[in-house]
mmCIF file of C-alpha atoms and ligand atoms in Angstrom:
data_model
loop_
_atom_site.group_PDB
_atom_site.id
_atom_site.type_symbol
_atom_site.label_atom_id
_atom_site.label_comp_id
_atom_site.label_asym_id
_atom_site.label_seq_id
_atom_site.Cartn_x
_atom_site.Cartn_y
_atom_site.Cartn_z
ATOM 1 C CA MET A 50 0.150 0.100 -0.119
ATOM 2 C CA ILE A 51 2.816 2.477 0.955
ATOM 3 C CA SER A 52 4.609 1.671 -2.093
ATOM 4 C CA ARG A 53 1.781 2.194 -4.319
ATOM 5 C CA TYR A 54 0.895 5.466 -2.671
ATOM 6 C CA ARG A 55 4.672 6.548 -3.191
ATOM 7 C CA ALA A 56 4.368 5.504 -6.871
ATOM 8 C CA ARG A 57 1.577 7.718 -7.091
ATOM 9 C CA VAL A 58 2.973 10.774 -5.553
ATOM 10 C CA SER A 59 6.126 10.421 -7.361
ATOM 11 C CA LEU A 60 4.193 10.761 -10.778
ATOM 12 C CA SER A 61 5.166 14.486 -11.682
ATOM 13 C CA ALA A 62 2.390 16.584 -12.629
ATOM 14 C CA ILE A 63 1.507 17.348 -16.055
ATOM 15 C CA PRO A 64 0.894 20.997 -16.776
ATOM 16 C CA LEU A 65 -1.541 22.389 -19.166
ATOM 17 C CA ALA A 66 1.074 24.359 -20.939
ATOM 18 C CA LYS A 67 4.790 24.824 -20.802
ATOM 19 C CA PRO A 68 6.948 26.986 -22.573
ATOM 20 C CA SER A 69 10.045 25.245 -24.450
ATOM 21 C CA THR A 70 13.215 27.090 -23.943
ATOM 22 C CA ASP A 71 17.024 26.293 -23.809
ATOM 23 C CA GLU A 72 20.320 27.738 -23.717
ATOM 24 C CA ALA A 73 19.512 29.788 -26.948
ATOM 25 C CA GLU A 74 17.032 32.275 -25.309
ATOM 26 C CA VAL A 75 19.394 32.580 -22.113
ATOM 27 C CA ASN A 76 22.350 33.489 -24.441
ATOM 28 C CA ALA A 77 19.982 35.892 -26.237
ATOM 29 C CA VAL A 78 19.310 37.752 -23.337
ATOM 30 C CA ALA A 79 22.845 37.995 -22.198
ATOM 31 C CA ALA A 80 23.924 39.298 -25.696
ATOM 32 C CA VAL A 81 21.125 42.087 -25.288
ATOM 33 C CA LEU A 82 22.115 43.177 -22.013
ATOM 34 C CA GLN A 83 25.691 43.525 -22.837
ATOM 35 C CA SER A 84 24.666 45.388 -26.034
ATOM 36 C CA GLY A 85 23.821 48.448 -24.122
ATOM 37 C CA TRP A 86 20.364 48.998 -25.657
ATOM 38 C CA ILE A 87 17.786 47.251 -23.656
ATOM 39 C CA ALA A 88 14.612 49.340 -23.997
ATOM 40 C CA GLY A 89 12.232 49.025 -26.986
ATOM 41 C CA GLN A 90 12.256 49.691 -30.670
ATOM 42 C CA GLY A 91 16.035 49.027 -30.681
ATOM 43 C CA PRO A 92 17.846 46.374 -33.032
ATOM 44 C CA MET A 93 16.198 43.424 -31.488
ATOM 45 C CA GLY A 94 12.649 44.664 -32.011
ATOM 46 C CA THR A 95 13.542 45.713 -35.531
ATOM 47 C CA GLU A 96 14.657 42.242 -36.262
ATOM 48 C CA LEU A 97 11.592 40.559 -34.635
ATOM 49 C CA GLU A 98 9.212 42.940 -36.629
ATOM 50 C CA SER A 99 10.902 41.633 -40.010
ATOM 51 C CA ALA A 100 10.753 38.070 -38.716
ATOM 52 C CA PHE A 101 7.122 38.216 -38.075
ATOM 53 C CA ALA A 102 6.225 40.085 -41.276
ATOM 54 C CA GLN A 103 8.046 37.232 -42.902
ATOM 55 C CA LEU A 104 6.012 34.745 -41.097
ATOM 56 C CA ALA A 105 2.657 36.393 -41.899
ATOM 57 C CA ARG A 106 3.914 37.362 -45.234
ATOM 58 C CA THR A 107 3.223 41.041 -44.889
ATOM 59 C CA THR A 108 5.183 44.233 -45.442
ATOM 60 C CA SER A 109 5.353 45.442 -42.023
ATOM 61 C CA GLY A 110 5.631 44.275 -38.385
ATOM 62 C CA ILE A 111 5.408 46.388 -34.949
ATOM 63 C CA ALA A 112 6.571 44.895 -31.892
ATOM 64 C CA VAL A 113 4.284 45.584 -28.702
ATOM 65 C CA SER A 114 4.075 45.000 -25.151
ATOM 66 C CA ASN A 115 1.226 42.302 -25.587
ATOM 67 C CA CYS A 116 -1.414 41.434 -27.871
ATOM 68 C CA THR A 117 -4.213 43.324 -26.023
ATOM 69 C CA ALA A 118 -2.024 46.636 -26.350
ATOM 70 C CA GLY A 119 -1.656 45.644 -29.960
ATOM 71 C CA LEU A 120 -5.553 45.465 -30.509
ATOM 72 C CA HIS A 121 -6.111 48.831 -28.532
ATOM 73 C CA LEU A 122 -3.309 50.482 -30.502
ATOM 74 C CA LEU A 123 -4.824 49.251 -33.900
ATOM 75 C CA LEU A 124 -8.371 50.462 -32.887
ATOM 76 C CA ALA A 125 -6.872 53.807 -31.566
ATOM 77 C CA THR A 126 -5.029 54.392 -35.019
ATOM 78 C CA LEU A 127 -7.646 53.682 -36.842
ATOM 79 C CA GLY A 128 -9.853 56.255 -34.864
ATOM 80 C CA VAL A 129 -12.298 54.255 -33.353
ATOM 81 C CA ALA A 130 -14.289 56.082 -30.690
ATOM 82 C CA ALA A 131 -17.183 56.858 -28.418
ATOM 83 C CA GLY A 132 -20.432 55.802 -30.589
ATOM 84 C CA ASP A 133 -18.659 53.281 -32.657
ATOM 85 C CA GLU A 134 -19.738 49.725 -32.889
ATOM 86 C CA VAL A 135 -17.429 46.933 -33.764
ATOM 87 C CA LEU A 136 -18.459 43.411 -34.357
ATOM 88 C CA VAL A 137 -16.191 41.124 -32.101
ATOM 89 C CA ALA A 138 -16.357 37.061 -32.487
ATOM 90 C CA ASP A 139 -17.794 36.065 -29.161
ATOM 91 C CA TYR A 140 -15.761 32.884 -28.301
ATOM 92 C CA SER A 141 -12.468 34.352 -27.371
ATOM 93 C CA PHE A 142 -10.293 35.806 -24.599
ATOM 94 C CA PRO A 143 -11.680 39.199 -22.855
ATOM 95 C CA ALA A 144 -8.911 41.068 -24.232
ATOM 96 C CA THR A 145 -10.647 41.118 -27.798
ATOM 97 C CA GLY A 146 -13.652 42.909 -26.353
ATOM 98 C CA LEU A 147 -11.878 44.954 -23.817
ATOM 99 C CA ALA A 148 -9.631 46.524 -26.537
ATOM 100 C CA VAL A 149 -12.871 47.984 -28.187
ATOM 101 C CA MET A 150 -13.979 49.389 -24.551
ATOM 102 C CA TYR A 151 -10.851 51.118 -24.081
ATOM 103 C CA CYS A 152 -11.777 53.425 -26.992
ATOM 104 C CA GLY A 153 -15.058 54.088 -25.721
ATOM 105 C CA ALA A 154 -16.759 52.190 -28.339
ATOM 106 C CA THR A 155 -18.982 49.135 -28.244
ATOM 107 C CA PRO A 156 -18.295 45.487 -28.922
ATOM 108 C CA VAL A 157 -21.301 43.871 -30.415
ATOM 109 C CA PHE A 158 -20.693 39.986 -30.090
ATOM 110 C CA VAL A 159 -21.243 37.705 -32.791
ATOM 111 C CA ASP A 160 -21.870 34.039 -32.350
ATOM 112 C CA VAL A 161 -19.353 31.264 -33.896
ATOM 113 C CA ARG A 162 -19.453 28.415 -35.862
ATOM 114 C CA ALA A 163 -19.755 24.854 -33.748
ATOM 115 C CA ASP A 164 -17.029 23.178 -35.874
ATOM 116 C CA THR A 165 -14.124 25.791 -35.815
ATOM 117 C CA ALA A 166 -15.215 28.045 -32.948
ATOM 118 C CA THR A 167 -14.464 30.980 -35.245
ATOM 119 C CA VAL A 168 -17.025 33.518 -36.333
ATOM 120 C CA ASP A 169 -20.167 32.813 -37.956
ATOM 121 C CA VAL A 170 -19.988 34.981 -41.157
ATOM 122 C CA ASP A 171 -23.580 34.762 -42.243
ATOM 123 C CA LEU A 172 -24.504 35.954 -38.840
ATOM 124 C CA LEU A 173 -22.009 38.643 -38.757
ATOM 125 C CA GLU A 174 -23.351 40.031 -42.009
ATOM 126 C CA GLN A 175 -26.889 40.351 -40.723
ATOM 127 C CA MET A 176 -25.288 42.257 -37.497
ATOM 128 C CA ILE A 177 -23.955 45.081 -39.576
ATOM 129 C CA SER A 178 -25.577 48.375 -38.426
ATOM 130 C CA PRO A 179 -24.956 52.157 -39.522
ATOM 131 C CA ARG A 180 -22.864 52.331 -36.518
ATOM 132 C CA THR A 181 -20.464 49.177 -37.353
ATOM 133 C CA ARG A 182 -17.039 50.662 -38.097
ATOM 134 C CA GLY A 183 -15.130 47.215 -38.316
ATOM 135 C CA ILE A 184 -14.698 43.809 -37.499
ATOM 136 C CA ILE A 185 -12.391 41.773 -35.062
ATOM 137 C CA ALA A 186 -12.458 38.086 -35.898
ATOM 138 C CA VAL A 187 -10.231 35.531 -34.109
ATOM 139 C CA ASP A 188 -8.379 32.567 -35.090
ATOM 140 C CA ALA A 189 -10.027 30.808 -32.053
ATOM 141 C CA LEU A 190 -7.536 28.634 -30.151
ATOM 142 C CA GLY A 191 -5.171 28.752 -33.312
ATOM 143 C CA MET A 192 -7.829 27.568 -35.716
ATOM 144 C CA PRO A 193 -8.048 30.099 -38.889
ATOM 145 C CA ALA A 194 -11.290 31.861 -39.192
ATOM 146 C CA ASP A 195 -13.038 32.387 -42.519
ATOM 147 C CA TRP A 196 -11.050 35.099 -43.826
ATOM 148 C CA HIS A 197 -11.680 35.017 -47.293
ATOM 149 C CA ARG A 198 -15.258 35.726 -46.762
ATOM 150 C CA LEU A 199 -14.468 38.073 -44.050
ATOM 151 C CA GLU A 200 -12.362 40.169 -46.272
ATOM 152 C CA ARG A 201 -15.041 40.424 -49.088
ATOM 153 C CA ILE A 202 -17.728 41.623 -46.435
ATOM 154 C CA ALA A 203 -15.347 44.188 -45.073
ATOM 155 C CA GLN A 204 -14.500 45.439 -48.402
ATOM 156 C CA ASN A 205 -17.880 45.651 -49.847
ATOM 157 C CA ARG A 206 -19.244 47.280 -46.617
ATOM 158 C CA GLY A 207 -16.570 49.747 -46.047
ATOM 159 C CA LEU A 208 -15.384 48.363 -42.675
ATOM 160 C CA PHE A 209 -11.861 47.590 -41.401
ATOM 161 C CA LEU A 210 -11.065 44.116 -40.630
ATOM 162 C CA ILE A 211 -8.424 43.139 -37.665
ATOM 163 C CA GLU A 212 -7.317 39.579 -37.152
ATOM 164 C CA ASP A 213 -6.978 38.427 -33.394
ATOM 165 C CA ALA A 214 -4.389 35.808 -34.206
ATOM 166 C CA ALA A 215 -2.975 35.743 -30.720
ATOM 167 C CA CYS A 216 -2.817 32.022 -30.660
ATOM 168 C CA ALA A 217 -2.245 31.516 -34.591
ATOM 169 C CA ALA A 218 1.442 32.005 -35.282
ATOM 170 C CA GLY A 219 2.203 29.274 -38.007
ATOM 171 C CA GLY A 220 -1.541 28.900 -38.877
ATOM 172 C CA GLU A 221 -2.672 28.770 -42.342
ATOM 173 C CA LEU A 222 -5.861 29.237 -44.537
ATOM 174 C CA ASN A 223 -5.746 27.897 -48.295
ATOM 175 C CA GLY A 224 -2.102 28.184 -48.369
ATOM 176 C CA ARG A 225 -2.300 31.925 -46.718
ATOM 177 C CA ALA A 226 -0.517 32.494 -43.316
ATOM 178 C CA CYS A 227 -2.241 33.755 -40.350
ATOM 179 C CA GLY A 228 -1.255 37.384 -39.549
ATOM 180 C CA GLY A 229 -1.727 38.523 -43.191
ATOM 181 C CA PHE A 230 -5.633 38.853 -43.229
ATOM 182 C CA GLY A 231 -7.715 42.054 -43.092
ATOM 183 C CA ASP A 232 -6.280 45.445 -42.592
ATOM 184 C CA ALA A 233 -3.822 44.098 -39.653
ATOM 185 C CA ALA A 234 -3.353 41.320 -37.274
ATOM 186 C CA VAL A 235 -1.906 41.046 -33.778
ATOM 187 C CA PHE A 236 -0.084 38.004 -32.334
ATOM 188 C CA SER A 237 0.455 37.319 -28.631
ATOM 189 C CA LEU A 238 3.852 36.344 -27.057
ATOM 190 C CA HIS A 239 2.377 35.450 -23.954
ATOM 191 C CA ALA A 240 3.571 32.310 -22.102
ATOM 192 C CA ARG A 241 0.837 30.330 -23.185
ATOM 193 C CA LYS A 242 1.286 30.811 -26.893
ATOM 194 C CA GLY A 243 3.002 29.145 -29.463
ATOM 195 C CA VAL A 244 6.000 31.082 -29.483
ATOM 196 C CA THR A 245 6.678 33.122 -26.337
ATOM 197 C CA CYS A 246 9.073 35.605 -24.524
ATOM 198 C CA GLY A 247 6.809 35.964 -21.317
ATOM 199 C CA GLU A 248 4.556 39.051 -22.244
ATOM 200 C CA GLY A 249 4.632 40.463 -25.738
ATOM 201 C CA GLY A 250 3.003 40.998 -28.813
ATOM 202 C CA VAL A 251 3.445 41.700 -32.721
ATOM 203 C CA ILE A 252 1.132 43.670 -35.184
ATOM 204 C CA THR A 253 1.392 42.520 -38.799
ATOM 205 C CA THR A 254 0.122 44.554 -41.786
ATOM 206 C CA ASN A 255 0.531 45.376 -45.465
ATOM 207 C CA ASP A 256 -0.552 49.127 -44.784
ATOM 208 C CA ALA A 257 2.483 51.054 -44.560
ATOM 209 C CA GLY A 258 0.627 54.242 -43.192
ATOM 210 C CA LEU A 259 -1.028 52.363 -40.634
ATOM 211 C CA ALA A 260 2.159 50.618 -39.470
ATOM 212 C CA ALA A 261 4.188 53.766 -39.407
ATOM 213 C CA GLU A 262 1.627 55.677 -37.179
ATOM 214 C CA ALA A 263 0.901 52.530 -35.106
ATOM 215 C CA ARG A 264 4.731 52.113 -34.392
ATOM 216 C CA GLN A 265 4.923 56.037 -33.388
ATOM 217 C CA ARG A 266 1.829 55.799 -31.065
ATOM 218 C CA ALA A 267 3.476 52.717 -29.327
ATOM 219 C CA ASN A 268 6.091 54.986 -28.529
ATOM 220 C CA PHE A 269 4.316 58.070 -27.098
ATOM 221 C CA GLY A 270 3.958 59.334 -30.742
ATOM 222 C CA MET A 271 7.401 59.713 -31.500
ATOM 223 C CA SER A 272 9.939 58.013 -33.674
ATOM 224 C CA SER A 273 12.293 55.344 -32.148
ATOM 225 C CA ALA A 274 14.727 56.753 -29.647
ATOM 226 C CA PHE A 275 17.435 54.274 -31.198
ATOM 227 C CA GLN A 276 17.089 55.672 -34.769
ATOM 228 C CA ARG A 277 16.942 59.251 -33.281
ATOM 229 C CA GLN A 278 20.201 58.967 -31.697
ATOM 230 C CA ALA A 279 21.811 57.923 -34.968
ATOM 231 C CA GLY A 280 20.390 60.641 -37.055
ATOM 232 C CA GLU A 281 22.384 63.284 -38.660
ATOM 233 C CA THR A 282 19.891 66.147 -37.370
ATOM 234 C CA PHE A 283 18.596 67.194 -33.969
ATOM 235 C CA THR A 284 14.919 67.509 -33.925
ATOM 236 C CA LEU A 285 12.630 67.542 -30.827
ATOM 237 C CA PRO A 286 9.454 65.210 -31.089
ATOM 238 C CA ASP A 287 6.371 67.528 -31.472
ATOM 239 C CA PHE A 288 3.772 64.888 -29.641
ATOM 240 C CA SER A 289 0.745 65.727 -32.097
ATOM 241 C CA SER A 290 -1.049 62.456 -31.426
ATOM 242 C CA LEU A 291 -2.202 60.607 -28.547
ATOM 243 C CA GLY A 292 0.434 58.304 -27.870
ATOM 244 C CA TYR A 293 1.001 55.335 -25.676
ATOM 245 C CA ASN A 294 4.065 53.229 -24.192
ATOM 246 C CA TYR A 295 3.257 49.945 -25.745
ATOM 247 C CA LYS A 296 6.850 48.923 -27.003
ATOM 248 C CA LEU A 297 8.397 45.652 -26.152
ATOM 249 C CA SER A 298 11.820 45.622 -24.448
ATOM 250 C CA ASP A 299 14.615 44.447 -26.827
ATOM 251 C CA ILE A 300 15.419 41.734 -24.148
ATOM 252 C CA LEU A 301 12.135 40.159 -24.640
ATOM 253 C CA ALA A 302 12.290 40.709 -28.463
ATOM 254 C CA ALA A 303 15.456 38.674 -28.539
ATOM 255 C CA VAL A 304 13.922 35.868 -26.775
ATOM 256 C CA ALA A 305 10.701 36.166 -28.981
ATOM 257 C CA LEU A 306 13.265 35.889 -32.071
ATOM 258 C CA ILE A 307 14.879 32.579 -30.887
ATOM 259 C CA GLN A 308 11.420 31.249 -30.140
ATOM 260 C CA VAL A 309 10.430 32.175 -33.833
ATOM 261 C CA SER A 310 13.201 30.411 -35.325
ATOM 262 C CA LYS A 311 12.000 27.245 -33.700
ATOM 263 C CA LEU A 312 8.421 27.473 -34.714
ATOM 264 C CA ARG A 313 8.444 24.772 -37.270
ATOM 265 C CA GLN A 314 9.804 22.362 -35.125
ATOM 266 C CA PHE A 315 7.149 23.401 -32.362
ATOM 267 C CA HIS A 316 4.529 23.241 -34.682
ATOM 268 C CA GLU A 317 5.425 19.719 -35.962
ATOM 269 C CA ARG A 318 5.461 18.406 -32.333
ATOM 270 C CA ARG A 319 1.996 19.907 -31.476
ATOM 271 C CA GLN A 320 0.819 18.630 -34.808
ATOM 272 C CA ALA A 321 2.083 15.154 -33.721
ATOM 273 C CA LEU A 322 0.366 15.414 -30.278
ATOM 274 C CA ALA A 323 -2.843 16.689 -31.774
ATOM 275 C CA THR A 324 -2.909 13.452 -34.157
ATOM 276 C CA THR A 325 -2.293 11.074 -31.383
ATOM 277 C CA TYR A 326 -4.903 12.716 -29.176
ATOM 278 C CA GLY A 327 -7.308 12.373 -32.173
ATOM 279 C CA GLU A 328 -6.566 8.718 -32.691
ATOM 280 C CA THR A 329 -6.761 7.748 -28.969
ATOM 281 C CA LEU A 330 -9.605 9.725 -28.084
ATOM 282 C CA ALA A 331 -11.810 9.399 -31.027
ATOM 283 C CA GLY A 332 -14.018 6.334 -29.779
ATOM 284 C CA MET A 333 -14.284 7.690 -26.132
ATOM 285 C CA HIS A 334 -17.777 7.892 -24.755
ATOM 286 C CA GLY A 335 -18.978 11.397 -24.236
ATOM 287 C CA ILE A 336 -16.436 13.247 -26.162
ATOM 288 C CA THR A 337 -15.956 14.882 -29.582
ATOM 289 C CA VAL A 338 -12.455 15.639 -30.857
ATOM 290 C CA PRO A 339 -11.741 18.717 -32.854
ATOM 291 C CA HIS A 340 -12.639 18.787 -36.458
ATOM 292 C CA VAL A 341 -10.273 20.381 -38.993
ATOM 293 C CA PRO A 342 -11.683 21.556 -42.341
ATOM 294 C CA PRO A 343 -9.401 20.570 -45.002
ATOM 295 C CA ASP A 344 -8.602 24.282 -46.012
ATOM 296 C CA ARG A 345 -6.904 25.362 -42.886
ATOM 297 C CA THR A 346 -3.950 24.405 -40.856
ATOM 298 C CA PRO A 347 -4.529 25.159 -36.994
ATOM 299 C CA THR A 348 -1.715 25.901 -34.784
ATOM 300 C CA TRP A 349 -3.025 23.694 -31.755
ATOM 301 C CA GLN A 350 -2.209 26.337 -29.310
ATOM 302 C CA THR A 351 -5.014 24.737 -27.632
ATOM 303 C CA TYR A 352 -6.217 21.210 -27.933
ATOM 304 C CA ALA A 353 -10.089 21.139 -26.854
ATOM 305 C CA VAL A 354 -12.251 18.330 -26.874
ATOM 306 C CA THR A 355 -16.192 18.917 -26.847
ATOM 307 C CA LEU A 356 -18.021 16.849 -23.862
ATOM 308 C CA ASP A 357 -21.438 15.793 -24.548
ATOM 309 C CA GLU A 358 -24.099 17.906 -23.297
ATOM 310 C CA GLY A 359 -24.889 17.022 -19.540
ATOM 311 C CA ILE A 360 -21.476 16.104 -18.550
ATOM 312 C CA ASP A 361 -20.172 18.488 -15.755
ATOM 313 C CA ARG A 362 -17.039 19.922 -17.521
ATOM 314 C CA ASN A 363 -15.807 21.367 -14.593
ATOM 315 C CA SER A 364 -15.785 18.294 -12.350
ATOM 316 C CA ILE A 365 -13.871 16.649 -15.179
ATOM 317 C CA ILE A 366 -11.194 19.415 -14.921
ATOM 318 C CA LEU A 367 -11.123 18.479 -10.916
ATOM 319 C CA GLY A 368 -11.087 14.957 -11.513
ATOM 320 C CA MET A 369 -7.931 15.463 -13.692
ATOM 321 C CA ARG A 370 -6.326 17.756 -11.436
ATOM 322 C CA GLN A 371 -6.832 14.836 -8.570
ATOM 323 C CA GLN A 372 -4.690 12.767 -11.057
ATOM 324 C CA SER A 373 -2.079 15.656 -11.262
ATOM 325 C CA ILE A 374 -3.033 16.557 -14.770
ATOM 326 C CA ALA A 375 -3.920 20.017 -15.461
ATOM 327 C CA CYS A 376 -6.782 20.752 -17.720
ATOM 328 C CA ASN A 377 -9.034 23.884 -18.468
ATOM 329 C CA ILE A 378 -11.715 25.365 -20.577
ATOM 330 C CA GLY A 379 -11.297 26.143 -23.949
ATOM 331 C CA THR A 380 -11.728 30.155 -23.678
ATOM 332 C CA TYR A 381 -14.619 32.540 -22.820
ATOM 333 C CA SER A 382 -18.006 33.458 -24.299
ATOM 334 C CA LEU A 383 -17.692 36.969 -23.956
ATOM 335 C CA HIS A 384 -21.056 38.228 -23.761
ATOM 336 C CA ARG A 385 -21.530 36.112 -20.438
ATOM 337 C CA LEU A 386 -18.897 38.044 -18.736
ATOM 338 C CA PRO A 387 -19.981 40.981 -16.439
ATOM 339 C CA VAL A 388 -17.604 43.381 -17.702
ATOM 340 C CA PHE A 389 -19.516 43.190 -21.121
ATOM 341 C CA ASP A 390 -23.028 43.251 -19.288
ATOM 342 C CA SER A 391 -24.321 46.358 -20.977
ATOM 343 C CA ILE A 392 -23.917 44.701 -24.293
ATOM 344 C CA ARG A 393 -26.971 42.234 -24.696
ATOM 345 C CA SER A 394 -26.512 39.526 -27.266
ATOM 346 C CA GLU A 395 -27.287 35.925 -27.899
ATOM 347 C CA CYS A 396 -24.679 33.336 -28.730
ATOM 348 C CA PRO A 397 -25.885 30.008 -28.147
ATOM 349 C CA THR A 398 -22.996 28.092 -29.736
ATOM 350 C CA SER A 399 -20.426 30.163 -28.076
ATOM 351 C CA ARG A 400 -21.869 29.611 -24.699
ATOM 352 C CA ALA A 401 -22.112 26.071 -25.397
ATOM 353 C CA LEU A 402 -18.313 25.671 -26.055
ATOM 354 C CA PHE A 403 -17.703 27.907 -23.194
ATOM 355 C CA GLU A 404 -19.523 25.260 -21.085
ATOM 356 C CA ARG A 405 -18.314 22.120 -22.971
ATOM 357 C CA HIS A 406 -14.840 22.569 -24.187
ATOM 358 C CA LEU A 407 -12.035 20.721 -22.378
ATOM 359 C CA ALA A 408 -8.391 21.912 -23.058
ATOM 360 C CA LEU A 409 -5.919 18.831 -22.709
ATOM 361 C CA PRO A 410 -2.073 19.369 -21.842
ATOM 362 C CA MET A 411 -0.550 20.684 -25.148
ATOM 363 C CA PHE A 412 2.870 21.673 -25.491
ATOM 364 C CA PRO A 413 5.858 20.780 -27.626
ATOM 365 C CA ASP A 414 7.943 19.192 -24.563
ATOM 366 C CA LEU A 415 4.922 16.851 -23.717
ATOM 367 C CA THR A 416 6.399 13.383 -23.876
ATOM 368 C CA ILE A 417 4.273 10.429 -25.522
ATOM 369 C CA SER A 418 4.314 8.565 -22.166
ATOM 370 C CA GLU A 419 2.677 11.774 -20.529
ATOM 371 C CA GLN A 420 0.333 12.181 -23.216
ATOM 372 C CA TYR A 421 -0.922 8.500 -22.568
ATOM 373 C CA ARG A 422 -1.422 9.401 -19.010
ATOM 374 C CA VAL A 423 -3.617 12.053 -19.890
ATOM 375 C CA VAL A 424 -5.657 9.740 -22.349
ATOM 376 C CA ASP A 425 -5.753 7.042 -19.386
ATOM 377 C CA ALA A 426 -6.763 9.664 -16.678
ATOM 378 C CA LEU A 427 -9.366 11.092 -19.224
ATOM 379 C CA ALA A 428 -10.861 7.453 -19.826
ATOM 380 C CA ARG A 429 -11.266 7.036 -16.125
ATOM 381 C CA VAL A 430 -12.735 10.240 -15.178
ATOM 382 C CA MET A 431 -15.304 10.149 -17.799
ATOM 383 C CA ARG A 432 -16.360 6.840 -16.902
ATOM 384 C CA GLN A 433 -17.170 7.974 -13.487
ATOM 385 C CA ALA A 434 -18.802 10.730 -15.062
ATOM 386 C CA THR A 435 -21.182 9.235 -17.411
HETATM 387 C C1 LIG B 217 -4.068 35.462 -25.208
HETATM 388 C C2 LIG B 217 -5.197 36.272 -26.168
HETATM 389 C C3 LIG B 217 -5.069 37.515 -26.202
HETATM 390 C C4 LIG B 217 -4.148 38.293 -25.132
HETATM 391 O O1 LIG B 217 -2.845 38.371 -25.503
HETATM 392 P P1 LIG B 217 -1.912 39.139 -24.355
HETATM 393 O O2 LIG B 217 -0.679 39.053 -25.149
HETATM 394 O O3 LIG B 217 -1.877 38.321 -23.037
HETATM 395 O O4 LIG B 217 -2.505 40.538 -24.311
HETATM 396 C C5 LIG B 217 -5.961 38.297 -26.898
HETATM 397 N N1 LIG B 217 -6.881 37.486 -27.717
HETATM 398 C C6 LIG B 217 -6.664 36.016 -27.684
HETATM 399 C C7 LIG B 217 -7.597 35.526 -28.568
HETATM 400 C C8 LIG B 217 -5.663 35.371 -26.860
HETATM 401 O O5 LIG B 217 -5.721 34.142 -27.035
#
């Protein structure tokens, strides 16, 4: 009995997500510290911007302090203000709706497709009003949204279109890269995301004017201090626009640069794990594995199964935790959150996913034996629940 107990407690806990770093990131930090430029918009930031522009196949990138700041920065630069409405995919992290509120504008939440958890474009089209200024759609949990249709609608109706690509570094739709859709996109470099430096974000866009203005506004409305110090003239910044301090430190940019260089290898690992989950969980009672339409490549930032109606998802999370395995919800149904209380809307599909999605451990360093432990534990916990 005692030895069995020991065997149980000696099993290490399996986290939901874990950043994958090695000496390369440590060395990159050391090099920046020694370089003398550790603030934002320095050489590392510029390199990171190029790396993300290449990834998204856009002409510009703008490094920012996080994805939420990037979304706010874009909306502010596009002139979104009180009285405006922005259509927002309902199944997302709160940041997507909060960024609209920071501008004093109103997020209008649109329900999502049940299979991809991305915005339902037919519904969205019906919800355009005279006050609608634009759209923020989301690559939900790393699954690309229906960008071709969204781009057509935005263009025909004169709306801006922003891609919340927080979870989508490396994702593709019909051969086009995530981060390259709409007027501009924002990636997150938070610890839970596919490439990370702890906290950070990058905007990508093909609109050079928007990029230049957003980059200035991320630095109080002035040009980069690193560039100014090297200029041949001395000019004082004029502070003519409402600027913010949304820069990403060059220390963090250097870490993110190393991570981007590993993206392909991270993606292959996540894809292999997703395939194994799909094969081993497909027949499990009470569970539906994610569906991937043939035209898109998700990033598997989150691997979420859908539990049958009537199964108490939160008690499954607790049951898994008792076996030292961290699970979680998929993400949030924004219209259900008190902070968005004043905005009435009906999004039954998003609400159901909010209640029934179960995210399983998913990160590049998850081993195959750990993954089998997850599957075995889930089978046990599900048997008890159904
Ligand atoms: C994580 C996330 C954000 C916020 O990213 P931060 O970099 O933490 O600000 C925004 N939108 C979505 C969809 C996310 O998953």
